[in-house]
PDB file of C-alpha atoms and ligand atoms in Angstrom:
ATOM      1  CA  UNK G   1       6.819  10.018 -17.726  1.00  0.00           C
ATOM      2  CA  UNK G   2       9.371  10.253 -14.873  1.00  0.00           C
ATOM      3  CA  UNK G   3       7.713  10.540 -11.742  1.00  0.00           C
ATOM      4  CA  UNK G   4      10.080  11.754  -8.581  1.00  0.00           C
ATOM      5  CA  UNK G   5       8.682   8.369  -6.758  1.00  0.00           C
ATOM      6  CA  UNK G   6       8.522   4.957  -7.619  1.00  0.00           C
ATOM      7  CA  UNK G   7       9.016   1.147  -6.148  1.00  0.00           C
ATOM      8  CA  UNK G   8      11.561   0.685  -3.461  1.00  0.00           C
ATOM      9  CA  UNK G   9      10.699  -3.055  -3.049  1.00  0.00           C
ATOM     10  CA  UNK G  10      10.164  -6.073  -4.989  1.00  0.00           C
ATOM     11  CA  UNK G  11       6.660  -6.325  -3.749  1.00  0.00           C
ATOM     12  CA  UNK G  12       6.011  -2.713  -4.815  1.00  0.00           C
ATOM     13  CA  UNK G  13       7.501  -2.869  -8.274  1.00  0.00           C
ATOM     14  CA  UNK G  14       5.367  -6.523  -8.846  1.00  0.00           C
ATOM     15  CA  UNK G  15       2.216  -4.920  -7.484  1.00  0.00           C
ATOM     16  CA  UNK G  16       2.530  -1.842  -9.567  1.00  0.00           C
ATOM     17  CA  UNK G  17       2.826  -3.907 -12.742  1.00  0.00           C
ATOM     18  CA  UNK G  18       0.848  -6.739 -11.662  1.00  0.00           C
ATOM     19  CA  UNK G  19      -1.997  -6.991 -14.668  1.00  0.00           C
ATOM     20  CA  UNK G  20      -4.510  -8.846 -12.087  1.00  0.00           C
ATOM     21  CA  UNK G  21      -7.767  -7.557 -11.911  1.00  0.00           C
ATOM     22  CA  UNK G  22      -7.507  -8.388  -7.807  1.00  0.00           C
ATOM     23  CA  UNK G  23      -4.467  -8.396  -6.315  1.00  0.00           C
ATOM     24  CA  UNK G  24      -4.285  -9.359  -2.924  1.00  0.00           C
ATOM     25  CA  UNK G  25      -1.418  -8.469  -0.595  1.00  0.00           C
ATOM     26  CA  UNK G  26      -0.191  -7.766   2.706  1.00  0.00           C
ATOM     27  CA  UNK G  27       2.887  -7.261   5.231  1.00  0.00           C
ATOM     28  CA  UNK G  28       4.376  -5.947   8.148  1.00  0.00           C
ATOM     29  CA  UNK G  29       3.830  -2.728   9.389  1.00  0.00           C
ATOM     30  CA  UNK G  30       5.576   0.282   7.521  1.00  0.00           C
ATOM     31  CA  UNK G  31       6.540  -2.434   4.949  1.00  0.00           C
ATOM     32  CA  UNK G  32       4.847   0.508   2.424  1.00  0.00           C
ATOM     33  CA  UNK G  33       1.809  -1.102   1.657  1.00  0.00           C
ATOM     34  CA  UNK G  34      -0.266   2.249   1.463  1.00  0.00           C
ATOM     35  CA  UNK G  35       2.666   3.941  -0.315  1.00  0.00           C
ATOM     36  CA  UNK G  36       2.365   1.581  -3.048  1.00  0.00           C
ATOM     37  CA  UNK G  37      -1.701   1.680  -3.109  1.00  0.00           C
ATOM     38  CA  UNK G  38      -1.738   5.319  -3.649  1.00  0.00           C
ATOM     39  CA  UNK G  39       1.449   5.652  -6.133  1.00  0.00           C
ATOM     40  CA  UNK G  40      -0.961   2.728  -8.014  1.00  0.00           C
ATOM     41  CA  UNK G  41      -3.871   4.864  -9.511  1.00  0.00           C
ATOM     42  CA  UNK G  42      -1.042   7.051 -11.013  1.00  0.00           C
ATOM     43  CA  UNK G  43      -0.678   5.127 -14.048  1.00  0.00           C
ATOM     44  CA  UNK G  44      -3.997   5.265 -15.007  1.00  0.00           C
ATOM     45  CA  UNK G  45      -4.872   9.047 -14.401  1.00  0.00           C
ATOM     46  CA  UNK G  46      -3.982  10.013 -18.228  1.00  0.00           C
ATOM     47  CA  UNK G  47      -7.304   8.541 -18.842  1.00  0.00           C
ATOM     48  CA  UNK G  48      -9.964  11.201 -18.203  1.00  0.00           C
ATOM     49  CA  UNK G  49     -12.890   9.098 -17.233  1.00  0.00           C
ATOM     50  CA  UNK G  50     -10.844   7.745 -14.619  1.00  0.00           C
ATOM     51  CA  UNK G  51     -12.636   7.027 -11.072  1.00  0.00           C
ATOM     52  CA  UNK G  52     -11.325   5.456  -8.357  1.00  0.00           C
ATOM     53  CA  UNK G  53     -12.144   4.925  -4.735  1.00  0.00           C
ATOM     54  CA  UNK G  54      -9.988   3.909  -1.552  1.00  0.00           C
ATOM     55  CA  UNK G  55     -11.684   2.472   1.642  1.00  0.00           C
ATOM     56  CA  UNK G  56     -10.361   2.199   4.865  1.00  0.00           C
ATOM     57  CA  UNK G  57     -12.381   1.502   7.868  1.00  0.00           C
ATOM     58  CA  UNK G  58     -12.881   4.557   9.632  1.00  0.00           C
ATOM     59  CA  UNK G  59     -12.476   8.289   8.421  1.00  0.00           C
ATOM     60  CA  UNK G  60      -9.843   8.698  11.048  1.00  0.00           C
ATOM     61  CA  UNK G  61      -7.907   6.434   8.656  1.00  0.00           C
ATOM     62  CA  UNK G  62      -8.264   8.121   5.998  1.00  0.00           C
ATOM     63  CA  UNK G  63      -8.196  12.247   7.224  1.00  0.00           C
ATOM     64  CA  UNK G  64      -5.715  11.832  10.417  1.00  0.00           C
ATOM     65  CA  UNK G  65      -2.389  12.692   9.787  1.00  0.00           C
ATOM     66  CA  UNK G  66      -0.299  10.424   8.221  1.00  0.00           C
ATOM     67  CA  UNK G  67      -3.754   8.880   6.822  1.00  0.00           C
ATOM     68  CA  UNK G  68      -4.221   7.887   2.648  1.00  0.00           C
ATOM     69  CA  UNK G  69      -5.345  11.454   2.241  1.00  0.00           C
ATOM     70  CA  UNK G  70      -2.346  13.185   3.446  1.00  0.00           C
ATOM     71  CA  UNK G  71      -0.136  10.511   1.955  1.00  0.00           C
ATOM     72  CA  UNK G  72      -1.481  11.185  -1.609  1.00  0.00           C
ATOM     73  CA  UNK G  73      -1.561  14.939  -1.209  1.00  0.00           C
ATOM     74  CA  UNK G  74       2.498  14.384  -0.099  1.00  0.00           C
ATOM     75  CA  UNK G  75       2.824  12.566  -2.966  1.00  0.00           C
ATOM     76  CA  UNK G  76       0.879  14.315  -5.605  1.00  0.00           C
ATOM     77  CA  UNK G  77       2.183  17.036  -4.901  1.00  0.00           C
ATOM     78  CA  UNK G  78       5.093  16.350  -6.235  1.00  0.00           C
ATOM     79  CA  UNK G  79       3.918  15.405  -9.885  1.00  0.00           C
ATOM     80  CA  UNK G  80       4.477  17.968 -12.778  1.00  0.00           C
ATOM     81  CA  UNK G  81       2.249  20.892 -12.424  1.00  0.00           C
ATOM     82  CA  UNK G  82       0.472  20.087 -15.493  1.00  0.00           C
ATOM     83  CA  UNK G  83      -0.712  16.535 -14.194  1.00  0.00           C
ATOM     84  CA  UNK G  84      -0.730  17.584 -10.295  1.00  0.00           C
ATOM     85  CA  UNK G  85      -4.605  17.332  -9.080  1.00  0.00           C
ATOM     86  CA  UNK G  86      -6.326  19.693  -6.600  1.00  0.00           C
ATOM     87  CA  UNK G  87      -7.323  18.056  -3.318  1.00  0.00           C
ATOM     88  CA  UNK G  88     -10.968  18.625  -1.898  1.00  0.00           C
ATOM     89  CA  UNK G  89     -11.206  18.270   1.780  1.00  0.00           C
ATOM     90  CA  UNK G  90     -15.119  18.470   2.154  1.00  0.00           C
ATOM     91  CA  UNK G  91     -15.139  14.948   0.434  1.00  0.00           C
ATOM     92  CA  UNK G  92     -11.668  13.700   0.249  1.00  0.00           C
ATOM     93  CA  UNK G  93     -11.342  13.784  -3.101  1.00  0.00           C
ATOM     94  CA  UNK G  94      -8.046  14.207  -5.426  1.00  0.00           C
ATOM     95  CA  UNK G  95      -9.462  16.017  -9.052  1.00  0.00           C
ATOM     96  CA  UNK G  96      -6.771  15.830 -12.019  1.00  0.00           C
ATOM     97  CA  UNK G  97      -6.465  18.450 -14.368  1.00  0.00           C
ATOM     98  CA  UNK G  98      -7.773  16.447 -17.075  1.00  0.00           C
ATOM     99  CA  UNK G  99     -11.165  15.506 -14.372  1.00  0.00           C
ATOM    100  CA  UNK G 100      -9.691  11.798 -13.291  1.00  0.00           C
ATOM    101  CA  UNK G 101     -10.683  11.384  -9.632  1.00  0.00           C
ATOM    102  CA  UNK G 102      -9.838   9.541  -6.935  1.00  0.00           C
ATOM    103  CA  UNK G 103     -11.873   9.324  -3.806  1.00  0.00           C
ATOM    104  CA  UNK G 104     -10.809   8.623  -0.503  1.00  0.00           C
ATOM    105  CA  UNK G 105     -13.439   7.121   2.107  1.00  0.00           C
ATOM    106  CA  UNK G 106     -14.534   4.795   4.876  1.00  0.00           C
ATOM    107  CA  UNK G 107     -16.525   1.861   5.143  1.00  0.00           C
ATOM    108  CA  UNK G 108     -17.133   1.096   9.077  1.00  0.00           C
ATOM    109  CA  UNK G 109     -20.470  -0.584   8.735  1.00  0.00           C
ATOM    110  CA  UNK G 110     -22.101  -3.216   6.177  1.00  0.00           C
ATOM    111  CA  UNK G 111     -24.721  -0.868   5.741  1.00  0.00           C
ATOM    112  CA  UNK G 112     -22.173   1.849   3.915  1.00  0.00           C
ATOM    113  CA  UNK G 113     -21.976  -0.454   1.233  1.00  0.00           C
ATOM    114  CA  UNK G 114     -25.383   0.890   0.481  1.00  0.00           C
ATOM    115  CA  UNK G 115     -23.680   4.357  -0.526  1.00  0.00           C
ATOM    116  CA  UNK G 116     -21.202   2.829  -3.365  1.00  0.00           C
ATOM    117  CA  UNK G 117     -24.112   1.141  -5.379  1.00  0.00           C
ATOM    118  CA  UNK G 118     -24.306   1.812  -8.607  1.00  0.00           C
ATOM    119  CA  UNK G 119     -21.278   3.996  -8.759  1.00  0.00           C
ATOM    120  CA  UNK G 120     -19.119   3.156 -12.340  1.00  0.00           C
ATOM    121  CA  UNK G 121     -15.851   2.439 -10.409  1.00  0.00           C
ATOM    122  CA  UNK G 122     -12.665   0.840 -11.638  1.00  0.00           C
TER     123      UNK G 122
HETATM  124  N1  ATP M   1       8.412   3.561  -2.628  1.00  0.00           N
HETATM  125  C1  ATP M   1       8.609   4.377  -1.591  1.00  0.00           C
HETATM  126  N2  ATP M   1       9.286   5.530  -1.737  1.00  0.00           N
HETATM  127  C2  ATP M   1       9.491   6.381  -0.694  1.00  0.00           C
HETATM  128  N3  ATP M   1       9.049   6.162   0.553  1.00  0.00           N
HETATM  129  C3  ATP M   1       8.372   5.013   0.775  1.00  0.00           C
HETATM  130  C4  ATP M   1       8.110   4.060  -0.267  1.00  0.00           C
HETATM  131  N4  ATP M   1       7.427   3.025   0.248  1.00  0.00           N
HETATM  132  C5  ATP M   1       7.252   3.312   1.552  1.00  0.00           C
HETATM  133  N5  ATP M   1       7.815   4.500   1.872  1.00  0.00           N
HETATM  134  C6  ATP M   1       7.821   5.141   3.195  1.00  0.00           C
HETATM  135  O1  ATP M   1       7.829   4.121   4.198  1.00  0.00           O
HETATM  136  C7  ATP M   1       6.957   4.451   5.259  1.00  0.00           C
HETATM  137  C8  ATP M   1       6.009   3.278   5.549  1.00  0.00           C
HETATM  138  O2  ATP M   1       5.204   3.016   4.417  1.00  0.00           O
HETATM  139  P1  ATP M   1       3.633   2.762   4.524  1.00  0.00           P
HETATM  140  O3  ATP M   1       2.985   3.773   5.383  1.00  0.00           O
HETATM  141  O4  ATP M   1       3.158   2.649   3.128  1.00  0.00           O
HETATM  142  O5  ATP M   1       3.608   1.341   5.239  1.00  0.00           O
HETATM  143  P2  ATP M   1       2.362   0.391   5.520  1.00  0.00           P
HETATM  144  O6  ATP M   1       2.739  -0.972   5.025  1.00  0.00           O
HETATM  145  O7  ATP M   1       1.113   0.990   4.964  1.00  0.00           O
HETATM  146  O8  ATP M   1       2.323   0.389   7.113  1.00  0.00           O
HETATM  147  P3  ATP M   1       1.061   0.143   8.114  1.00  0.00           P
HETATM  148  O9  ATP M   1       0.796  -1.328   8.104  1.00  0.00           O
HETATM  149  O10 ATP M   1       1.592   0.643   9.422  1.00  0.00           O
HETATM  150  O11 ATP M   1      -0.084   0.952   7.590  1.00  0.00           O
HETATM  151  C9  ATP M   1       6.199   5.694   4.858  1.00  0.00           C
HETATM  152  O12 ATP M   1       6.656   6.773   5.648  1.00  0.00           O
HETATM  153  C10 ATP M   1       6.528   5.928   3.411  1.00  0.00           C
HETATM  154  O13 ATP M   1       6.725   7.285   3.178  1.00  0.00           O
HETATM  155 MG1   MG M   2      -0.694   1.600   5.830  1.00  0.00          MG
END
């Protein structure tokens, strides 16, 4: 499929097909490292059991504007209709047509870890 976004970088394009199971990677600032995080789920989204979850450290980082939340709802909001996913606020979550998720959320203190157990995430 043809999406109306893609790599603009070398280190975008190798991340996005990197077949790592951890990929590790980093750069200046507005070097598009969050870009390329959230266009990354995207190729796996076909797949209806599809869960995924993004952490930053506060919620602040991940509702303010300009935050992961409002960067993928930019973003996927420009897919076909077909594939485009609703976007629930109360729990920043992105729902696909087909019921792949992703979830947005923060992880401030070593205690939230405690939330995430047990959760089948890929
Ligand atoms: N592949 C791309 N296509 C279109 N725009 C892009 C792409 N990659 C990055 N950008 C744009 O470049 C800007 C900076 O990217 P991004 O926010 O991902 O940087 P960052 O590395 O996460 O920066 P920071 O370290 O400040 O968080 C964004 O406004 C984003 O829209
Ligand atoms: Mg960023």
């Amino acid at each position: 499929m043809e999406l109306p976004f893609g790599p603009t970088s070398e280190k975008q394009r190798m991340m996005l097909e990197s077949k790592a199971k951890i990929t590790i990677v980093g750069g200046a600032a507005g070097s598009g490292k969050s870009y390329m995080m959230t266009m990354h789920p995207l190729q796996h989204v076909g797949d209806p059991r599809f869960n995924a979850i993004f952490f930053r450290r506060t919620t602040q980082q991940v509702s303010g504007q300009g935050g992961l939340f409002d960067t993928a709802r930019n973003m996927y909001s420009q897919l076909p209709k077909s594939i485009e996913p609703r976007f629930r606020e109360k729990d920043y979550r992105a729902i696909f047509p087909n019921g792949a998720n992703i979830k947005w959320n923060h992880m401030e203190h070593e205690s939230d870890r405690i939330s995430h157990q047990g959760l089948q995430l890929i």
